[in-house]
PDB file of C-alpha atoms in Angstrom:
ATOM      1  CA  GLN A   1     112.335  91.578  88.824  1.00 91.00           C
ATOM      2  CA  VAL A   2     108.640  91.178  89.521  1.00 95.00           C
ATOM      3  CA  GLN A   3     106.399  93.707  87.803  1.00 97.00           C
ATOM      4  CA  LEU A   4     102.676  94.273  88.231  1.00 98.00           C
ATOM      5  CA  GLN A   5     100.344  96.128  85.887  1.00 98.00           C
ATOM      6  CA  GLU A   6      96.743  97.060  86.575  1.00 98.00           C
ATOM      7  CA  SER A   7      94.180  97.240  83.788  1.00 98.00           C
ATOM      8  CA  GLY A   8      90.483  97.927  83.496  1.00 96.00           C
ATOM      9  CA  PRO A   9      87.923 100.633  82.781  1.00 96.00           C
ATOM     10  CA  GLY A  10      88.729 104.096  84.060  1.00 96.00           C
ATOM     11  CA  LEU A  11      85.064 105.055  84.334  1.00 98.00           C
ATOM     12  CA  VAL A  12      82.286 103.064  85.991  1.00 98.00           C
ATOM     13  CA  LYS A  13      78.677 104.092  86.459  1.00 98.00           C
ATOM     14  CA  PRO A  14      77.133 104.186  89.928  1.00 97.00           C
ATOM     15  CA  SER A  15      75.556 100.895  91.034  1.00 97.00           C
ATOM     16  CA  GLN A  16      77.616  98.941  88.520  1.00 98.00           C
ATOM     17  CA  THR A  17      80.557  96.605  89.164  1.00 98.00           C
ATOM     18  CA  LEU A  18      84.144  97.820  89.102  1.00 98.00           C
ATOM     19  CA  SER A  19      86.429  95.181  87.551  1.00 98.00           C
ATOM     20  CA  LEU A  20      90.214  95.360  87.478  1.00 98.00           C
ATOM     21  CA  THR A  21      92.934  92.895  86.550  1.00 98.00           C
ATOM     22  CA  CYS A  22      96.539  92.810  87.656  1.00 98.00           C
ATOM     23  CA  THR A  23      99.032  91.067  85.383  1.00 98.00           C
ATOM     24  CA  VAL A  24     102.197  89.787  87.022  1.00 97.00           C
ATOM     25  CA  SER A  25     105.421  89.430  85.065  1.00 97.00           C
ATOM     26  CA  GLY A  26     108.935  88.436  86.049  1.00 94.00           C
ATOM     27  CA  GLY A  27     107.711  85.715  88.365  1.00 92.00           C
ATOM     28  CA  SER A  28     104.986  83.144  88.790  1.00 93.00           C
ATOM     29  CA  ILE A  29     101.888  84.026  90.758  1.00 94.00           C
ATOM     30  CA  SER A  30     101.907  80.417  91.969  1.00 92.00           C
ATOM     31  CA  SER A  31     105.384  80.457  93.438  1.00 81.00           C
ATOM     32  CA  GLY A  32     106.246  80.910  97.066  1.00 76.00           C
ATOM     33  CA  GLY A  33     104.080  81.989  99.932  1.00 86.00           C
ATOM     34  CA  TYR A  34     103.034  85.288  98.436  1.00 93.00           C
ATOM     35  CA  TYR A  35      99.669  86.934  98.532  1.00 94.00           C
ATOM     36  CA  TRP A  36      98.411  89.212  95.799  1.00 96.00           C
ATOM     37  CA  SER A  37      96.877  92.422  97.050  1.00 97.00           C
ATOM     38  CA  TRP A  38      94.621  95.269  96.121  1.00 98.00           C
ATOM     39  CA  ILE A  39      95.050  98.650  97.815  1.00 98.00           C
ATOM     40  CA  ARG A  40      93.311 101.892  96.935  1.00 98.00           C
ATOM     41  CA  GLN A  41      93.912 105.571  97.502  1.00 98.00           C
ATOM     42  CA  LYS A  42      91.070 108.040  97.279  1.00 97.00           C
ATOM     43  CA  PRO A  43      91.962 111.418  95.765  1.00 95.00           C
ATOM     44  CA  GLY A  44      94.184 113.371  98.128  1.00 94.00           C
ATOM     45  CA  LYS A  45      93.844 110.724 100.844  1.00 96.00           C
ATOM     46  CA  GLY A  46      95.799 107.886 102.397  1.00 96.00           C
ATOM     47  CA  LEU A  47      96.056 104.195 101.594  1.00 98.00           C
ATOM     48  CA  GLU A  48      93.316 101.632 102.201  1.00 98.00           C
ATOM     49  CA  TRP A  49      93.942  97.897 102.108  1.00 97.00           C
ATOM     50  CA  ILE A  50      91.180  96.176 100.143  1.00 98.00           C
ATOM     51  CA  GLY A  51      92.210  92.541 100.433  1.00 96.00           C
ATOM     52  CA  TYR A  52      94.460  89.837  99.082  1.00 95.00           C
ATOM     53  CA  ILE A  53      94.480  86.331  97.658  1.00 95.00           C
ATOM     54  CA  HIS A  54      96.864  83.404  97.706  1.00 93.00           C
ATOM     55  CA  TYR A  55      97.293  81.375  94.537  1.00 89.00           C
ATOM     56  CA  SER A  56      95.534  78.524  96.346  1.00 90.00           C
ATOM     57  CA  GLY A  57      92.443  80.704  96.385  1.00 90.00           C
ATOM     58  CA  ALA A  58      92.520  81.689 100.050  1.00 93.00           C
ATOM     59  CA  THR A  59      91.289  85.259 100.449  1.00 95.00           C
ATOM     60  CA  TYR A  60      91.348  87.926 103.123  1.00 95.00           C
ATOM     61  CA  TYR A  61      89.088  90.926 102.699  1.00 97.00           C
ATOM     62  CA  ASN A  62      88.654  94.249 104.435  1.00 97.00           C
ATOM     63  CA  PRO A  63      85.369  93.878 106.343  1.00 97.00           C
ATOM     64  CA  SER A  64      84.336  97.354 105.250  1.00 97.00           C
ATOM     65  CA  LEU A  65      84.189  96.127 101.634  1.00 97.00           C
ATOM     66  CA  GLU A  66      83.644  92.399 102.046  1.00 97.00           C
ATOM     67  CA  SER A  67      79.948  92.361 101.157  1.00 97.00           C
ATOM     68  CA  ARG A  68      80.711  93.883  97.731  1.00 98.00           C
ATOM     69  CA  LEU A  69      84.119  92.404  97.041  1.00 98.00           C
ATOM     70  CA  THR A  70      85.492  89.442  95.120  1.00 98.00           C
ATOM     71  CA  ILE A  71      89.174  88.834  94.505  1.00 98.00           C
ATOM     72  CA  SER A  72      90.104  85.939  92.249  1.00 97.00           C
ATOM     73  CA  VAL A  73      93.239  84.482  90.696  1.00 96.00           C
ATOM     74  CA  ASP A  74      93.955  82.963  87.279  1.00 95.00           C
ATOM     75  CA  THR A  75      97.251  81.122  87.545  1.00 94.00           C
ATOM     76  CA  SER A  76      97.211  80.159  83.846  1.00 95.00           C
ATOM     77  CA  LYS A  77      97.356  83.841  82.895  1.00 96.00           C
ATOM     78  CA  ASN A  78      99.476  84.919  85.875  1.00 96.00           C
ATOM     79  CA  GLN A  79      96.768  87.391  86.771  1.00 97.00           C
ATOM     80  CA  PHE A  80      94.530  88.244  89.668  1.00 97.00           C
ATOM     81  CA  SER A  81      91.383  90.331  89.644  1.00 98.00           C
ATOM     82  CA  LEU A  82      89.189  92.601  91.706  1.00 98.00           C
ATOM     83  CA  LYS A  83      85.436  92.967  91.429  1.00 98.00           C
ATOM     84  CA  LEU A  84      83.635  95.550  93.551  1.00 98.00           C
ATOM     85  CA  SER A  85      79.889  95.665  93.111  1.00 98.00           C
ATOM     86  CA  SER A  86      77.314  98.402  93.666  1.00 98.00           C
ATOM     87  CA  VAL A  87      79.875 101.168  93.424  1.00 98.00           C
ATOM     88  CA  THR A  88      79.247 104.777  94.387  1.00 98.00           C
ATOM     89  CA  ALA A  89      81.248 107.957  94.026  1.00 97.00           C
ATOM     90  CA  ALA A  90      82.957 107.010  97.298  1.00 97.00           C
ATOM     91  CA  ASP A  91      84.722 104.201  95.424  1.00 98.00           C
ATOM     92  CA  THR A  92      86.493 106.671  93.131  1.00 98.00           C
ATOM     93  CA  ALA A  93      90.180 106.040  93.767  1.00 98.00           C
ATOM     94  CA  LEU A  94      93.565 105.070  92.440  1.00 98.00           C
ATOM     95  CA  TYR A  95      93.660 101.282  92.658  1.00 98.00           C
ATOM     96  CA  TYR A  96      96.997  99.535  93.163  1.00 98.00           C
ATOM     97  CA  CYS A  97      97.872  95.871  92.989  1.00 98.00           C
ATOM     98  CA  ALA A  98     100.847  94.581  94.930  1.00 97.00           C
ATOM     99  CA  ARG A  99     102.725  91.449  95.916  1.00 96.00           C
ATOM    100  CA  ASP A 100     102.488  90.792  99.623  1.00 91.00           C
ATOM    101  CA  GLY A 101     104.445  88.425 101.815  1.00 88.00           C
ATOM    102  CA  GLY A 102     101.492  87.739 104.082  1.00 82.00           C
ATOM    103  CA  ILE A 103     100.282  88.809 107.490  1.00 79.00           C
ATOM    104  CA  ALA A 104     103.638  89.352 109.191  1.00 81.00           C
ATOM    105  CA  ALA A 105     105.566  90.542 106.142  1.00 86.00           C
ATOM    106  CA  SER A 106     105.068  93.451 103.747  1.00 92.00           C
ATOM    107  CA  ALA A 107     103.998  94.531 100.253  1.00 93.00           C
ATOM    108  CA  ASP A 108     107.265  94.641  98.349  1.00 93.00           C
ATOM    109  CA  TYR A 109     106.272  95.116  94.704  1.00 96.00           C
ATOM    110  CA  TRP A 110     103.545  97.475  93.534  1.00 98.00           C
ATOM    111  CA  GLY A 111     101.879  98.291  90.251  1.00 98.00           C
ATOM    112  CA  GLN A 112     101.727 101.881  89.030  1.00 98.00           C
ATOM    113  CA  GLY A 113      98.066 102.173  89.907  1.00 98.00           C
ATOM    114  CA  THR A 114      94.989 102.816  87.821  1.00 98.00           C
ATOM    115  CA  LEU A 115      92.467 105.574  88.424  1.00 98.00           C
ATOM    116  CA  VAL A 116      88.839 104.511  88.527  1.00 98.00           C
ATOM    117  CA  THR A 117      86.185 107.200  88.564  1.00 98.00           C
ATOM    118  CA  VAL A 118      82.603 106.367  89.476  1.00 98.00           C
ATOM    119  CA  SER A 119      80.295 108.747  87.691  1.00 97.00           C
ATOM    120  CA  SER A 120      77.228 108.716  85.510  1.00 95.00           C
TER     121      SER A 120
ATOM    122  CA  GLU B   1      90.500  97.000 113.587  1.00 95.00           C
ATOM    123  CA  ILE B   2      93.882  98.358 114.619  1.00 97.00           C
ATOM    124  CA  VAL B   3      94.133 102.116 114.171  1.00 98.00           C
ATOM    125  CA  LEU B   4      97.503 103.664 113.384  1.00 98.00           C
ATOM    126  CA  THR B   5      98.099 107.322 114.185  1.00 98.00           C
ATOM    127  CA  GLN B   6     101.028 109.038 112.509  1.00 98.00           C
ATOM    128  CA  SER B   7     102.575 112.258 113.720  1.00 97.00           C
ATOM    129  CA  PRO B   8     103.244 114.893 112.805  1.00 97.00           C
ATOM    130  CA  ALA B   9     101.006 115.229 109.774  1.00 98.00           C
ATOM    131  CA  THR B  10     103.590 117.462 108.142  1.00 98.00           C
ATOM    132  CA  LEU B  11     107.288 117.831 108.870  1.00 98.00           C
ATOM    133  CA  SER B  12     109.064 120.851 107.383  1.00 98.00           C
ATOM    134  CA  LEU B  13     112.815 120.332 107.254  1.00 97.00           C
ATOM    135  CA  SER B  14     115.852 121.288 105.208  1.00 97.00           C
ATOM    136  CA  PRO B  15     118.120 118.901 103.301  1.00 97.00           C
ATOM    137  CA  GLY B  16     120.735 117.492 105.634  1.00 97.00           C
ATOM    138  CA  GLU B  17     118.487 117.634 108.671  1.00 98.00           C
ATOM    139  CA  ARG B  18     117.291 114.639 110.649  1.00 98.00           C
ATOM    140  CA  ALA B  19     113.669 113.531 110.293  1.00 98.00           C
ATOM    141  CA  THR B  20     111.832 111.636 112.997  1.00 98.00           C
ATOM    142  CA  LEU B  21     108.415 110.220 112.132  1.00 98.00           C
ATOM    143  CA  SER B  22     106.106 108.558 114.633  1.00 98.00           C
ATOM    144  CA  CYS B  23     103.492 105.824 114.267  1.00 98.00           C
ATOM    145  CA  ARG B  24     101.334 104.744 117.201  1.00 98.00           C
ATOM    146  CA  ALA B  25      99.058 101.706 117.178  1.00 98.00           C
ATOM    147  CA  SER B  26      95.771 101.407 119.072  1.00 98.00           C
ATOM    148  CA  GLN B  27      96.902  97.994 120.339  1.00 98.00           C
ATOM    149  CA  SER B  28     100.099  96.016 120.247  1.00 97.00           C
ATOM    150  CA  VAL B  29     101.288  94.907 116.810  1.00 97.00           C
ATOM    151  CA  SER B  30     104.501  93.385 118.176  1.00 96.00           C
ATOM    152  CA  SER B  31     107.139  94.178 115.529  1.00 96.00           C
ATOM    153  CA  TYR B  32     104.774  93.625 112.629  1.00 96.00           C
ATOM    154  CA  LEU B  33     105.019  97.091 111.169  1.00 97.00           C
ATOM    155  CA  ALA B  34     106.091  98.280 107.727  1.00 97.00           C
ATOM    156  CA  TRP B  35     106.933 101.731 106.402  1.00 98.00           C
ATOM    157  CA  TYR B  36     106.336 102.947 102.848  1.00 98.00           C
ATOM    158  CA  GLN B  37     107.444 106.050 100.991  1.00 98.00           C
ATOM    159  CA  GLN B  38     105.203 107.624  98.367  1.00 98.00           C
ATOM    160  CA  LYS B  39     106.403 110.366  96.076  1.00 97.00           C
ATOM    161  CA  ARG B  40     103.959 112.516  94.159  1.00 95.00           C
ATOM    162  CA  GLY B  41     102.427 110.631  91.252  1.00 95.00           C
ATOM    163  CA  GLN B  42     104.123 107.355  92.167  1.00 97.00           C
ATOM    164  CA  ALA B  43     103.143 104.102  93.815  1.00 98.00           C
ATOM    165  CA  PRO B  44     104.239 103.519  97.398  1.00 98.00           C
ATOM    166  CA  ARG B  45     107.650 101.928  97.868  1.00 97.00           C
ATOM    167  CA  LEU B  46     108.519  99.575 100.714  1.00 97.00           C
ATOM    168  CA  LEU B  47     111.133 101.049 103.037  1.00 97.00           C
ATOM    169  CA  MET B  48     111.076  98.948 106.200  1.00 96.00           C
ATOM    170  CA  TYR B  49     109.500  95.728 107.370  1.00 96.00           C
ATOM    171  CA  GLY B  50     109.419  94.024 110.724  1.00 95.00           C
ATOM    172  CA  ALA B  51     109.729  97.528 112.221  1.00 96.00           C
ATOM    173  CA  SER B  52     113.506  97.761 111.786  1.00 96.00           C
ATOM    174  CA  ASN B  53     114.561  95.862 108.672  1.00 95.00           C
ATOM    175  CA  ARG B  54     115.433  97.860 105.577  1.00 96.00           C
ATOM    176  CA  ALA B  55     113.968  96.593 102.335  1.00 95.00           C
ATOM    177  CA  THR B  56     116.235  95.777  99.422  1.00 93.00           C
ATOM    178  CA  GLY B  57     118.010  98.822  98.040  1.00 95.00           C
ATOM    179  CA  ILE B  58     116.973 101.209 100.806  1.00 97.00           C
ATOM    180  CA  PRO B  59     119.833 103.499 101.912  1.00 97.00           C
ATOM    181  CA  ALA B  60     121.283 103.191 105.387  1.00 98.00           C
ATOM    182  CA  ARG B  61     120.148 106.710 106.301  1.00 98.00           C
ATOM    183  CA  PHE B  62     116.689 105.182 106.826  1.00 98.00           C
ATOM    184  CA  SER B  63     116.170 103.354 110.095  1.00 98.00           C
ATOM    185  CA  GLY B  64     113.179 102.052 111.979  1.00 98.00           C
ATOM    186  CA  SER B  65     112.630 101.228 115.610  1.00 98.00           C
ATOM    187  CA  GLY B  66     109.940 100.321 118.088  1.00 98.00           C
ATOM    188  CA  SER B  67     107.694  97.477 119.095  1.00 97.00           C
ATOM    189  CA  GLY B  68     104.296  97.048 120.648  1.00 97.00           C
ATOM    190  CA  THR B  69     102.426 100.280 120.035  1.00 98.00           C
ATOM    191  CA  ASP B  70     105.098 102.911 119.380  1.00 98.00           C
ATOM    192  CA  PHE B  71     107.287 103.074 116.293  1.00 98.00           C
ATOM    193  CA  THR B  72     109.692 105.537 114.753  1.00 98.00           C
ATOM    194  CA  LEU B  73     111.100 106.005 111.266  1.00 98.00           C
ATOM    195  CA  THR B  74     114.269 108.078 111.230  1.00 98.00           C
ATOM    196  CA  ILE B  75     115.993 109.604 108.238  1.00 98.00           C
ATOM    197  CA  SER B  76     119.415 110.577 109.521  1.00 98.00           C
ATOM    198  CA  SER B  77     120.207 113.250 106.935  1.00 97.00           C
ATOM    199  CA  LEU B  78     117.569 114.240 104.417  1.00 98.00           C
ATOM    200  CA  GLU B  79     118.446 114.027 100.771  1.00 97.00           C
ATOM    201  CA  PRO B  80     116.402 115.956  98.167  1.00 97.00           C
ATOM    202  CA  GLU B  81     114.765 112.716  97.000  1.00 97.00           C
ATOM    203  CA  ASP B  82     113.479 111.940 100.512  1.00 98.00           C
ATOM    204  CA  PHE B  83     110.824 114.645 100.483  1.00 97.00           C
ATOM    205  CA  ALA B  84     107.677 112.582 100.182  1.00 98.00           C
ATOM    206  CA  VAL B  85     104.787 111.124 102.166  1.00 98.00           C
ATOM    207  CA  TYR B  86     105.504 108.242 104.523  1.00 98.00           C
ATOM    208  CA  TYR B  87     102.959 105.658 105.650  1.00 98.00           C
ATOM    209  CA  CYS B  88     103.154 103.010 108.328  1.00 98.00           C
ATOM    210  CA  GLN B  89     101.161  99.778 108.007  1.00 98.00           C
ATOM    211  CA  GLN B  90     100.468  97.204 110.670  1.00 97.00           C
ATOM    212  CA  ARG B  91     100.949  93.612 109.674  1.00 94.00           C
ATOM    213  CA  SER B  92      99.714  92.013 112.884  1.00 94.00           C
ATOM    214  CA  ASP B  93      96.039  91.442 112.178  1.00 93.00           C
ATOM    215  CA  TRP B  94      93.388  91.686 109.505  1.00 93.00           C
ATOM    216  CA  PRO B  95      92.318  94.005 108.162  1.00 95.00           C
ATOM    217  CA  LEU B  96      95.775  95.336 107.459  1.00 95.00           C
ATOM    218  CA  THR B  97      95.641  99.052 108.152  1.00 97.00           C
ATOM    219  CA  PHE B  98      97.699 102.109 107.263  1.00 98.00           C
ATOM    220  CA  GLY B  99      98.371 105.252 109.176  1.00 98.00           C
ATOM    221  CA  GLY B 100      97.225 108.563 107.765  1.00 98.00           C
ATOM    222  CA  GLY B 101     100.700 109.504 106.563  1.00 98.00           C
ATOM    223  CA  THR B 102     103.379 112.075 107.356  1.00 98.00           C
ATOM    224  CA  LYS B 103     104.393 114.500 104.654  1.00 98.00           C
ATOM    225  CA  VAL B 104     108.047 115.487 104.786  1.00 98.00           C
ATOM    226  CA  GLU B 105     108.329 118.792 102.963  1.00 97.00           C
ATOM    227  CA  ILE B 106     111.165 121.145 102.186  1.00 95.00           C
ATOM    228  CA  LYS B 107     111.391 124.035 104.617  1.00 92.00           C
TER     229      LYS B 107
END
């Protein structure tokens, strides 16, 4: 069974860079046609797709975040990462990583989520 | 981007009743629609993909239908564990987008 676990600082100062890592276990990040996603949920709100990456390095980003966003993959560690620069309080959210089958499929395995608060 | 509108925002029902949740897309997404269930304090869980296909381990009381712009998630007889928030997500075009959610609460 595939499992995903997010990790990273729970508190980030405004204007700094939010950095999170998702560690995948129970399967190889390099296997199959899967994409590895980041989704966030602001407090009391709905879900927002941030973007995803294929192990080959191909990325798809939400245009609303693209100018500040980098998603990368480290196949040797079976991990993928999110970097969001120039954060503000509006980036405070629960950040989830997930395995995704690609554009016509679905996100079938999710991490538990990690809360990131942007505050000085 | 494709906007998904879910209705109603809240559905108040009793266990054993039938729940009908709607998701409408601002343009056709063919059958590229998924449904997720999120319980309080938990990550979303995949329920349906391709509009009408149940994900692994999802009970048969959950069913999905629709294509194009109008979709429905039906729970034939609500169990206590089904009271949660449900989100649709279009899988037709980037950026992938979610609806605003429908909360199914105990009446």
